[in-house]
Amino acid sequence: MALRNIVEEGDPVLRKECKEVKEITPRTLQLLDDLAETMRDANGVGLAAPQVGILRRIAVVEVDDELYELINPEIVLTEGDQYDDEGCLSVPGKAGKVHRPEYVEVNCLNRFGEEVTYEADGLLARAFCHEIDHLDGVLYIDKADNIRYLDEEE
Ligand code: ZN
């Protein structure tokens, strides 16, 4: 495994649409491992492939010590609304409030190429939506209505 460099806002790679994964190769698995390691090293809740410069529909999310590996994720159901603070490893030092569904169901492939469905609410639902947005070149700052700079303590 290896840490990858996280690209920051202003880098055009964050604004591109990612390509579907057609075949899961050893490189795909390496990328999943590296995304998880890089996310943990940066104390993040999620990390998407474009954030390390790779335009593939791959992301990882970790909430409550549970790691979710998403390949070609699609949100197939949303319910309710939540409005809370969000941040992004590619937009360091800032946060803003974003509306997200309270509940989502996400279809994706796991690392074995099996179709899986994740049901998520609260923070996990928020993290899934945030990471899947990355795969379409969307950043949370596009949706937040009050971006602020974080204090040292936050
Ligand atoms: Zn992000």
mmCIF file of C-alpha atoms and ligand atoms in Angstrom:
data_model
loop_
_atom_site.group_PDB
_atom_site.id
_atom_site.type_symbol
_atom_site.label_atom_id
_atom_site.label_comp_id
_atom_site.label_asym_id
_atom_site.label_seq_id
_atom_site.Cartn_x
_atom_site.Cartn_y
_atom_site.Cartn_z
ATOM 1 C CA MET A 1 0.000 0.000 0.000
ATOM 2 C CA ALA A 2 1.065 3.561 -0.499
ATOM 3 C CA LEU A 3 -0.048 7.031 0.354
ATOM 4 C CA ARG A 4 -1.171 9.052 -2.637
ATOM 5 C CA ASN A 5 -1.050 12.782 -3.054
ATOM 6 C CA ILE A 6 -4.452 14.461 -2.542
ATOM 7 C CA VAL A 7 -5.130 17.101 -5.174
ATOM 8 C CA GLU A 8 -6.770 20.334 -4.095
ATOM 9 C CA GLU A 9 -9.475 22.666 -5.327
ATOM 10 C CA GLY A 10 -8.351 24.447 -8.464
ATOM 11 C CA ASP A 11 -6.904 21.294 -10.019
ATOM 12 C CA PRO A 12 -8.986 20.575 -13.152
ATOM 13 C CA VAL A 13 -8.969 16.819 -12.447
ATOM 14 C CA LEU A 14 -11.550 17.459 -9.700
ATOM 15 C CA ARG A 15 -13.987 18.882 -12.262
ATOM 16 C CA LYS A 16 -14.003 15.990 -14.733
ATOM 17 C CA GLU A 17 -16.467 13.161 -15.051
ATOM 18 C CA CYS A 18 -14.942 9.815 -14.093
ATOM 19 C CA LYS A 19 -15.109 6.746 -16.314
ATOM 20 C CA GLU A 20 -16.917 3.582 -15.390
ATOM 21 C CA VAL A 21 -14.755 0.657 -14.253
ATOM 22 C CA LYS A 22 -15.174 -2.104 -16.850
ATOM 23 C CA GLU A 23 -12.844 -4.642 -15.326
ATOM 24 C CA ILE A 24 -11.471 -5.036 -11.814
ATOM 25 C CA THR A 25 -7.731 -5.549 -12.131
ATOM 26 C CA PRO A 26 -4.881 -5.721 -9.605
ATOM 27 C CA ARG A 27 -4.449 -1.991 -10.189
ATOM 28 C CA THR A 28 -8.067 -1.416 -9.146
ATOM 29 C CA LEU A 29 -7.434 -3.280 -5.896
ATOM 30 C CA GLN A 30 -4.198 -1.368 -5.340
ATOM 31 C CA LEU A 31 -6.091 1.890 -5.829
ATOM 32 C CA LEU A 32 -8.772 0.839 -3.307
ATOM 33 C CA ASP A 33 -6.063 0.003 -0.766
ATOM 34 C CA ASP A 34 -4.207 3.250 -1.387
ATOM 35 C CA LEU A 35 -7.406 5.326 -1.156
ATOM 36 C CA ALA A 36 -8.222 3.778 2.236
ATOM 37 C CA GLU A 37 -4.688 4.316 3.526
ATOM 38 C CA THR A 38 -4.563 7.898 2.245
ATOM 39 C CA MET A 39 -8.022 8.678 3.689
ATOM 40 C CA ARG A 40 -7.038 7.355 7.131
ATOM 41 C CA ASP A 41 -3.720 9.179 7.075
ATOM 42 C CA ALA A 42 -5.619 12.426 6.403
ATOM 43 C CA ASN A 43 -8.309 11.653 9.029
ATOM 44 C CA GLY A 44 -11.010 11.731 6.360
ATOM 45 C CA VAL A 45 -14.398 10.006 6.200
ATOM 46 C CA GLY A 46 -14.146 9.347 2.475
ATOM 47 C CA LEU A 47 -11.908 9.710 -0.565
ATOM 48 C CA ALA A 48 -12.667 9.420 -4.268
ATOM 49 C CA ALA A 49 -10.291 8.400 -7.065
ATOM 50 C CA PRO A 50 -10.252 11.838 -8.773
ATOM 51 C CA GLN A 51 -8.929 13.285 -5.502
ATOM 52 C CA VAL A 52 -5.736 11.336 -6.152
ATOM 53 C CA GLY A 53 -5.785 12.227 -9.844
ATOM 54 C CA ILE A 54 -7.452 9.105 -11.233
ATOM 55 C CA LEU A 55 -10.610 9.522 -13.313
ATOM 56 C CA ARG A 56 -12.310 6.248 -12.449
ATOM 57 C CA ARG A 57 -15.640 5.673 -10.664
ATOM 58 C CA ILE A 58 -14.069 4.432 -7.434
ATOM 59 C CA ALA A 59 -14.307 5.762 -3.879
ATOM 60 C CA VAL A 60 -13.917 4.651 -0.282
ATOM 61 C CA VAL A 61 -15.882 5.722 2.796
ATOM 62 C CA GLU A 62 -15.219 4.806 6.414
ATOM 63 C CA VAL A 63 -17.768 5.493 9.143
ATOM 64 C CA ASP A 64 -17.885 3.832 12.595
ATOM 65 C CA ASP A 65 -14.807 1.738 11.710
ATOM 66 C CA GLU A 66 -16.641 0.179 8.755
ATOM 67 C CA LEU A 67 -14.869 0.531 5.405
ATOM 68 C CA TYR A 68 -17.001 0.754 2.259
ATOM 69 C CA GLU A 69 -15.339 0.276 -1.123
ATOM 70 C CA LEU A 70 -17.456 1.663 -3.953
ATOM 71 C CA ILE A 71 -16.884 0.742 -7.588
ATOM 72 C CA ASN A 72 -19.295 2.304 -10.123
ATOM 73 C CA PRO A 73 -21.611 3.478 -7.311
ATOM 74 C CA GLU A 74 -25.100 4.695 -8.114
ATOM 75 C CA ILE A 75 -27.646 6.217 -5.769
ATOM 76 C CA VAL A 76 -30.858 4.313 -6.465
ATOM 77 C CA LEU A 77 -33.088 5.646 -3.668
ATOM 78 C CA THR A 78 -33.141 8.744 -1.481
ATOM 79 C CA GLU A 79 -35.444 9.719 1.381
ATOM 80 C CA GLY A 80 -35.714 12.710 3.650
ATOM 81 C CA ASP A 81 -33.335 15.613 4.147
ATOM 82 C CA GLN A 82 -30.452 16.475 6.439
ATOM 83 C CA TYR A 83 -28.603 19.776 6.646
ATOM 84 C CA ASP A 84 -25.217 19.733 8.297
ATOM 85 C CA ASP A 85 -21.563 20.670 8.068
ATOM 86 C CA GLU A 86 -19.424 19.119 5.386
ATOM 87 C CA GLY A 87 -15.745 19.331 4.554
ATOM 88 C CA CYS A 88 -13.452 17.830 1.939
ATOM 89 C CA LEU A 89 -9.823 16.709 1.932
ATOM 90 C CA SER A 90 -9.455 18.543 -1.394
ATOM 91 C CA VAL A 91 -10.761 21.786 0.115
ATOM 92 C CA PRO A 92 -8.649 21.997 3.276
ATOM 93 C CA GLY A 93 -9.423 24.416 6.079
ATOM 94 C CA LYS A 94 -13.030 25.067 5.087
ATOM 95 C CA ALA A 95 -16.488 23.763 5.928
ATOM 96 C CA GLY A 96 -20.033 24.544 4.893
ATOM 97 C CA LYS A 97 -23.578 23.355 5.421
ATOM 98 C CA VAL A 98 -25.064 21.178 2.691
ATOM 99 C CA HIS A 99 -28.488 19.596 2.201
ATOM 100 C CA ARG A 100 -28.273 15.847 1.633
ATOM 101 C CA PRO A 101 -30.834 13.044 1.755
ATOM 102 C CA GLU A 102 -31.224 11.553 5.249
ATOM 103 C CA TYR A 103 -31.320 8.064 3.748
ATOM 104 C CA VAL A 104 -29.842 6.597 0.581
ATOM 105 C CA GLU A 105 -29.465 3.254 -1.079
ATOM 106 C CA VAL A 106 -26.358 2.827 -3.210
ATOM 107 C CA ASN A 107 -25.734 0.074 -5.717
ATOM 108 C CA CYS A 108 -22.122 -0.657 -6.592
ATOM 109 C CA LEU A 109 -19.597 -3.385 -7.187
ATOM 110 C CA ASN A 110 -17.345 -4.576 -4.395
ATOM 111 C CA ARG A 111 -13.702 -5.550 -4.928
ATOM 112 C CA PHE A 112 -14.754 -9.053 -5.954
ATOM 113 C CA GLY A 113 -16.926 -7.680 -8.744
ATOM 114 C CA GLU A 114 -20.129 -8.598 -6.907
ATOM 115 C CA GLU A 115 -23.127 -6.266 -7.025
ATOM 116 C CA VAL A 116 -23.926 -4.976 -3.560
ATOM 117 C CA THR A 117 -26.453 -2.502 -2.146
ATOM 118 C CA TYR A 118 -25.645 -0.316 0.838
ATOM 119 C CA GLU A 119 -28.402 1.274 2.911
ATOM 120 C CA ALA A 120 -27.201 4.343 4.754
ATOM 121 C CA ASP A 121 -28.517 7.174 6.872
ATOM 122 C CA GLY A 122 -27.030 10.152 8.673
ATOM 123 C CA LEU A 123 -23.290 10.658 8.253
ATOM 124 C CA LEU A 124 -22.834 7.566 6.111
ATOM 125 C CA ALA A 125 -25.540 8.730 3.676
ATOM 126 C CA ARG A 126 -23.876 12.163 3.568
ATOM 127 C CA ALA A 127 -20.457 10.618 2.891
ATOM 128 C CA PHE A 128 -21.786 8.416 0.077
ATOM 129 C CA CYS A 129 -23.443 11.416 -1.606
ATOM 130 C CA HIS A 130 -20.299 13.546 -1.217
ATOM 131 C CA GLU A 131 -17.987 10.901 -2.717
ATOM 132 C CA ILE A 132 -20.333 10.016 -5.566
ATOM 133 C CA ASP A 133 -20.546 13.733 -6.417
ATOM 134 C CA HIS A 134 -16.747 13.709 -6.802
ATOM 135 C CA LEU A 135 -17.089 11.108 -9.561
ATOM 136 C CA ASP A 136 -19.143 13.623 -11.547
ATOM 137 C CA GLY A 137 -16.772 16.533 -10.941
ATOM 138 C CA VAL A 138 -18.990 18.076 -8.267
ATOM 139 C CA LEU A 139 -17.581 19.513 -5.025
ATOM 140 C CA TYR A 140 -19.608 20.189 -1.882
ATOM 141 C CA ILE A 141 -18.715 23.878 -2.144
ATOM 142 C CA ASP A 142 -20.958 23.983 -5.231
ATOM 143 C CA LYS A 143 -23.911 23.107 -2.993
ATOM 144 C CA ALA A 144 -23.030 24.688 0.360
ATOM 145 C CA ASP A 145 -24.544 28.062 1.069
ATOM 146 C CA ASN A 146 -22.156 29.338 3.737
ATOM 147 C CA ILE A 147 -18.540 28.295 3.325
ATOM 148 C CA ARG A 148 -16.429 29.295 6.304
ATOM 149 C CA TYR A 149 -12.792 28.948 7.316
ATOM 150 C CA LEU A 150 -12.144 26.516 10.143
ATOM 151 C CA ASP A 151 -10.337 27.495 13.343
ATOM 152 C CA GLU A 152 -7.217 25.607 14.347
ATOM 153 C CA GLU A 153 -9.232 23.532 16.841
ATOM 154 C CA GLU A 154 -11.918 22.348 14.420
HETATM 155 ZN ZN ZN B 1 -14.527 15.548 -0.945
#
